[in-house]
PDB file of C-alpha atoms in Angstrom:
ATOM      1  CA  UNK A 526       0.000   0.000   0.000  1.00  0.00           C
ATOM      2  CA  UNK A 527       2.709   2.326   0.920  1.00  0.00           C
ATOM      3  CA  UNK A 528       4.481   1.651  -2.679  1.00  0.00           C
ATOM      4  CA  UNK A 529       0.902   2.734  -4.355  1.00  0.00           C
ATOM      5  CA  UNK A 530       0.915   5.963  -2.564  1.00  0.00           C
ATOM      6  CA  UNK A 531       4.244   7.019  -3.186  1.00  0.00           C
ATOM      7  CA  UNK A 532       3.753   6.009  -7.003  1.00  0.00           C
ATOM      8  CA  UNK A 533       0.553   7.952  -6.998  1.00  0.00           C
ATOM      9  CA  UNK A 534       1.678  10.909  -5.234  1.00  0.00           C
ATOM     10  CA  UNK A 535       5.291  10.923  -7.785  1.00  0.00           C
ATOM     11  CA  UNK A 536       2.534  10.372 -10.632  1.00  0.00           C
ATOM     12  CA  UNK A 537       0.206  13.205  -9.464  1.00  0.00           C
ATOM     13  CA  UNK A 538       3.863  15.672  -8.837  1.00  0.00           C
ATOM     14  CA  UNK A 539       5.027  14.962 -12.346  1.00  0.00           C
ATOM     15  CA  UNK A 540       1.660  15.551 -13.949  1.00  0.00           C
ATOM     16  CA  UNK A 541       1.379  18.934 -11.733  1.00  0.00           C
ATOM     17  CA  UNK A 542       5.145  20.211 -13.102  1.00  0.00           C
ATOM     18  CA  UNK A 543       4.214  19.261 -16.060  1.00  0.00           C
ATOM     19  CA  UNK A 544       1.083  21.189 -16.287  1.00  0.00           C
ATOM     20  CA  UNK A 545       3.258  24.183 -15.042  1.00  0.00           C
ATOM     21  CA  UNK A 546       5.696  24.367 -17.495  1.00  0.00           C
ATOM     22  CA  UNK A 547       3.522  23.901 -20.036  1.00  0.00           C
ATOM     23  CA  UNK A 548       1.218  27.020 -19.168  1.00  0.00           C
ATOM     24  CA  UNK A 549       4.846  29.070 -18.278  1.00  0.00           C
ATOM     25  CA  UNK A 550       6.458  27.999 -21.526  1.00  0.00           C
ATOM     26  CA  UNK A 551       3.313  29.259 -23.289  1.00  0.00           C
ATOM     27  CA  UNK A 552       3.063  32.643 -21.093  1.00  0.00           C
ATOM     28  CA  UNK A 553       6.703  33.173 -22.235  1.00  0.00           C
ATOM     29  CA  UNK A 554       5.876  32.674 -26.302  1.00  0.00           C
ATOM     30  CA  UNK A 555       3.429  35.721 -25.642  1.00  0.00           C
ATOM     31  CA  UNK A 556       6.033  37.469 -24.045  1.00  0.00           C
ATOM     32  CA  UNK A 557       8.805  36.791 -26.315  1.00  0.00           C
ATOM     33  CA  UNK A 558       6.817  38.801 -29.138  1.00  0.00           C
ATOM     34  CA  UNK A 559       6.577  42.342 -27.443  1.00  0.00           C
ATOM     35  CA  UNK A 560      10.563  41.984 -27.008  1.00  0.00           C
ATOM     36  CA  UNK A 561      11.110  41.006 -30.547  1.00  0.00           C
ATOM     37  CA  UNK A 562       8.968  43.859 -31.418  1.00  0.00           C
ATOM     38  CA  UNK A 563      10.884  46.044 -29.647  1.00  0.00           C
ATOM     39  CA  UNK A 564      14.152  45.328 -30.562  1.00  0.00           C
ATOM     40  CA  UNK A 565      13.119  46.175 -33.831  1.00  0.00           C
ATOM     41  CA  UNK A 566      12.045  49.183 -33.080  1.00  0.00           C
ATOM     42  CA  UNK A 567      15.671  49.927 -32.385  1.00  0.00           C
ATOM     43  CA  UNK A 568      16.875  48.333 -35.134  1.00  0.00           C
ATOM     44  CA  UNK A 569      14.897  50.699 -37.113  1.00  0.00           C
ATOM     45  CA  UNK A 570      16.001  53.730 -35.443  1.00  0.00           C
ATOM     46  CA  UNK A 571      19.488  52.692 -35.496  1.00  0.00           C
ATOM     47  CA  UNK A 572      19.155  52.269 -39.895  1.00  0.00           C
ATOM     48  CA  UNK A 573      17.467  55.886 -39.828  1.00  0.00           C
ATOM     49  CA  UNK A 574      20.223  56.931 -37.540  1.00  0.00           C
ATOM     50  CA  UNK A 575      22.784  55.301 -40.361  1.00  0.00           C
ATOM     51  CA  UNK A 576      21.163  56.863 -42.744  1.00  0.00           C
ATOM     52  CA  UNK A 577      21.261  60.290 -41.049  1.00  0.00           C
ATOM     53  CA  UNK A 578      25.103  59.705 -41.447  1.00  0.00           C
ATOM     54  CA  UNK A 579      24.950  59.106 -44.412  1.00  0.00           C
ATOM     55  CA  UNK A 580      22.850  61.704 -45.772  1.00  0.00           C
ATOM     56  CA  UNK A 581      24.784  64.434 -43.659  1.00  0.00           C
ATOM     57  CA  UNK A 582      27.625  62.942 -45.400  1.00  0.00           C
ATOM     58  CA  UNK A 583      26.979  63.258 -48.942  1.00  0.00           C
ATOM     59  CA  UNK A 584      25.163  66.903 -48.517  1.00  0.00           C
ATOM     60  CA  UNK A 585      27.648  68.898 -46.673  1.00  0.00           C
ATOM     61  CA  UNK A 586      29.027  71.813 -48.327  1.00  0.00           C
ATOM     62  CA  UNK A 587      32.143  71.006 -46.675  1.00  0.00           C
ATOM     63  CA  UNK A 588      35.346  69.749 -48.740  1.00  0.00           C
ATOM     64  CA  UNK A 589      34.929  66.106 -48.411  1.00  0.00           C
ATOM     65  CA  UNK A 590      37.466  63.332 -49.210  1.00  0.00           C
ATOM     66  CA  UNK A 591      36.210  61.670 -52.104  1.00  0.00           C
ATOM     67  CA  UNK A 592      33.406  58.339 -51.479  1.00  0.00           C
ATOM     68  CA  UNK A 593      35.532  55.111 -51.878  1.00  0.00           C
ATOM     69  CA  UNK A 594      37.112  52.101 -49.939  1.00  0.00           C
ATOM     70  CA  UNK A 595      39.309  54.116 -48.745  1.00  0.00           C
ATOM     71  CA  UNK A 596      36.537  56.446 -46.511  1.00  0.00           C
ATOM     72  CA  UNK A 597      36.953  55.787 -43.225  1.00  0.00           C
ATOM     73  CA  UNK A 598      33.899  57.595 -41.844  1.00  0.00           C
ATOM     74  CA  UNK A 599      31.902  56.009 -44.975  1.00  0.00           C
ATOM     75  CA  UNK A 600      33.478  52.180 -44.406  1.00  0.00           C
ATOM     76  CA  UNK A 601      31.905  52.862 -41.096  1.00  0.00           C
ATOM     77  CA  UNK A 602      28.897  53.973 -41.968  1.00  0.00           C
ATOM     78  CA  UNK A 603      28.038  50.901 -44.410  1.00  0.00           C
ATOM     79  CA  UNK A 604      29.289  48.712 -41.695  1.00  0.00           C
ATOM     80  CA  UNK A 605      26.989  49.730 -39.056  1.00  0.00           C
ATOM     81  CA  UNK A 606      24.026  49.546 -41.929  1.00  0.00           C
ATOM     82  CA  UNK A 607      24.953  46.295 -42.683  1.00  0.00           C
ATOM     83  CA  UNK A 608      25.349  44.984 -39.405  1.00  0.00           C
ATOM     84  CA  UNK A 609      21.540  46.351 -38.478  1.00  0.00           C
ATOM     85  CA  UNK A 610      20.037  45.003 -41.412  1.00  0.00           C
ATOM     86  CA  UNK A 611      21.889  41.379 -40.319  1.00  0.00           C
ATOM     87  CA  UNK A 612      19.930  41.778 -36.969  1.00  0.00           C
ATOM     88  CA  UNK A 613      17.296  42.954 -38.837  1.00  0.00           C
ATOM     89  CA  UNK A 614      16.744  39.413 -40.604  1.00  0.00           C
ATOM     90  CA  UNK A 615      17.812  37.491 -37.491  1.00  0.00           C
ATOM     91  CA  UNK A 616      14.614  38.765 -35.258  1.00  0.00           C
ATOM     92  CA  UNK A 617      11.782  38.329 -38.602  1.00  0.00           C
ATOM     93  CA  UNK A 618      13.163  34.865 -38.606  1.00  0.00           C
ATOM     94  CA  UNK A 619      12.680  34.793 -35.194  1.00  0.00           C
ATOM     95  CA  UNK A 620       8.885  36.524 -35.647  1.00  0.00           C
ATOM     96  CA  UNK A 621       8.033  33.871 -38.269  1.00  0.00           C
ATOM     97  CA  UNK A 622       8.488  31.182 -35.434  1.00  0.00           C
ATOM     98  CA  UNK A 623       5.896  32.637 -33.161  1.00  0.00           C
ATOM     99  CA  UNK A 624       2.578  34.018 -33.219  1.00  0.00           C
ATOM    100  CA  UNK A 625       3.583  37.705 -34.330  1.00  0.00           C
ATOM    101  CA  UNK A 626       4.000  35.875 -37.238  1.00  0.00           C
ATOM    102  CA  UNK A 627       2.193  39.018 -39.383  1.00  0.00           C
ATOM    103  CA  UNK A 628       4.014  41.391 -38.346  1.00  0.00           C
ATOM    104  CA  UNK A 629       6.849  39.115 -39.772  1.00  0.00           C
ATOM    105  CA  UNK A 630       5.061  38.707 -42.727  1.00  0.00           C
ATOM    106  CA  UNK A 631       4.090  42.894 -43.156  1.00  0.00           C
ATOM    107  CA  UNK A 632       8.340  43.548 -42.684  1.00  0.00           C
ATOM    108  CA  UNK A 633       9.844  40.910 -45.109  1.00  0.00           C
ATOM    109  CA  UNK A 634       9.823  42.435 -48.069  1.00  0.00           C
ATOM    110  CA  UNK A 635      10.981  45.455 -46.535  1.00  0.00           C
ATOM    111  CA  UNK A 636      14.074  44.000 -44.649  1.00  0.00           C
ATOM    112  CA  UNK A 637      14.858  42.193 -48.152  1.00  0.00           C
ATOM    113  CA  UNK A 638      14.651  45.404 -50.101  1.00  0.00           C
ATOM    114  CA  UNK A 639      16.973  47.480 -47.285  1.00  0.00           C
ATOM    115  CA  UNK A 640      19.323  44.447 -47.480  1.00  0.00           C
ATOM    116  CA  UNK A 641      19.608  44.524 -51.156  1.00  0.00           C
ATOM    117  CA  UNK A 642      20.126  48.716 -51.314  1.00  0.00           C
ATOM    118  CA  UNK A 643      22.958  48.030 -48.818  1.00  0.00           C
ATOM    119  CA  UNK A 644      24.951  45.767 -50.977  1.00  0.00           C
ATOM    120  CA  UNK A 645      24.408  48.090 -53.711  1.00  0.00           C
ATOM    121  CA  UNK A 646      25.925  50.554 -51.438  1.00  0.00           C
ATOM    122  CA  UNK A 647      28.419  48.748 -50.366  1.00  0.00           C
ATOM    123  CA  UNK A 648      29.490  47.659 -54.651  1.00  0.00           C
ATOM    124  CA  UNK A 649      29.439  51.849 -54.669  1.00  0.00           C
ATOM    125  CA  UNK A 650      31.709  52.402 -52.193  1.00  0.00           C
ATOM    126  CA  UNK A 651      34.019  49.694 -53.227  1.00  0.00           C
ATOM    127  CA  UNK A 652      33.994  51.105 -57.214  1.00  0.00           C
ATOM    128  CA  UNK A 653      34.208  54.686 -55.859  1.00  0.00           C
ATOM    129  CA  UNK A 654      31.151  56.081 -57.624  1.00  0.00           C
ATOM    130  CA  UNK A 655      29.903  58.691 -55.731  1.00  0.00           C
ATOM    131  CA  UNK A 656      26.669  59.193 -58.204  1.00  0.00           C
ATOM    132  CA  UNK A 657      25.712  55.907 -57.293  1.00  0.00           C
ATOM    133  CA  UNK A 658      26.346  55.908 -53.421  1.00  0.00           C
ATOM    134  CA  UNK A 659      24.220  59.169 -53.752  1.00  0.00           C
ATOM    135  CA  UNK A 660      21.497  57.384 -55.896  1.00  0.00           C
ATOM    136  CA  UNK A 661      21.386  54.811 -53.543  1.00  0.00           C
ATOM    137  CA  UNK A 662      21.313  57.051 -50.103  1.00  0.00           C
ATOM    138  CA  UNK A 663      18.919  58.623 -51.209  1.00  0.00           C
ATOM    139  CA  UNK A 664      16.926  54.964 -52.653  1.00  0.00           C
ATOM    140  CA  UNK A 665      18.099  53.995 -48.388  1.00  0.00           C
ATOM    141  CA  UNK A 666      15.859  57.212 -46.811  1.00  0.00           C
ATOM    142  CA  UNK A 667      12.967  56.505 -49.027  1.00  0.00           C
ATOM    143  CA  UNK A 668      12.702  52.787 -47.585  1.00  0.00           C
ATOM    144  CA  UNK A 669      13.888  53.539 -44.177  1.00  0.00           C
ATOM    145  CA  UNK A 670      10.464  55.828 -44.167  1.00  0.00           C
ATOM    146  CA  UNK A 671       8.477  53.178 -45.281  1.00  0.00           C
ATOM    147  CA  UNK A 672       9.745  50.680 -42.883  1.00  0.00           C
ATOM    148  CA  UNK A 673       9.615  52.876 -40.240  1.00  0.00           C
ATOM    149  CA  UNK A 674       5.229  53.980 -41.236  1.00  0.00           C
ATOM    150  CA  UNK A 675       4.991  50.110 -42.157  1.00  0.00           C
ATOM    151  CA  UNK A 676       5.994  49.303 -38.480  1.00  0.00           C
ATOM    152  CA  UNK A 677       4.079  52.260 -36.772  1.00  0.00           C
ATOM    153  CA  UNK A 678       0.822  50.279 -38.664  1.00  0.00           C
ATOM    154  CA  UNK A 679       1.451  47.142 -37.026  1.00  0.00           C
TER     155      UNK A 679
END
């Protein structure tokens, strides 16, 4: 008899922490999305804050040094755009996982288009053609507003 109880009352323990982690696991998916959310709210700011740079760059009346690999303030300035649009794609991948699934689904094409402007960007700076870095700054504010109304939607 004593054997029964002790199997009934390890039975009725595993069942109960079961049943808790199951409804804390779940509490946390909900909670996971505001963060995600979040953090790409800053990764949006930080792009518009790139492109700031950028734009600041290319418009000052200032003698500049010319646009080319050889930049340092520019090599910077594509490296920090690239590196936000990486994080960028790592949290929708992350949204697509969970149920803030459409605001995952509202950003794709968006993240896709502001990672392909940056490797046009980049293939500027690398070939030194100012015209195009220009062309393609200013191509970089035009989705960076979208993104950023696109987000404010959802």
């Amino acid at each position: 008899m004593k054997k029964n109880k002790r199997v009934l009352l390890a039975l009725t323990m595993f069942c109960l922490f079961l049943f808790l982690y199951l409804g804390t696991a779940a509490q946390a998916q909900d909670e996971l999305c505001p963060q995600t959310v979040k953090e790409l709210q800053k990764r949006i700011k930080a792009v518009k804050n790139v492109y700031k740079g950028m734009h600041t760059d290319i418009s000052s009346p200032l003698p500049a040094s010319p646009i080319g690999r050889y930049n340092r303030h520019v090599n910077i300035l594509v490296g920090n755009l690239g590196h936000q649009v990486k994080r960028m794609q790592e949290l929708l991948v992350k949204v697509q996982g969970r149920k803030c699934q459409e605001i995952g689904q509202g950003l794709a094409s968006h993240i896709q288009k502001l990672q392909e402007t940056q490797t046009s960007i980049e293939a500027a700076v690398f070939d030194s053609n100012s015209k195009n870095y220009k062309k393609f700054v200013e191509i970089l504010g035009t989705q960076v507003k979208g993104l950023s109304t696109k987000f404010k939607k959802h």
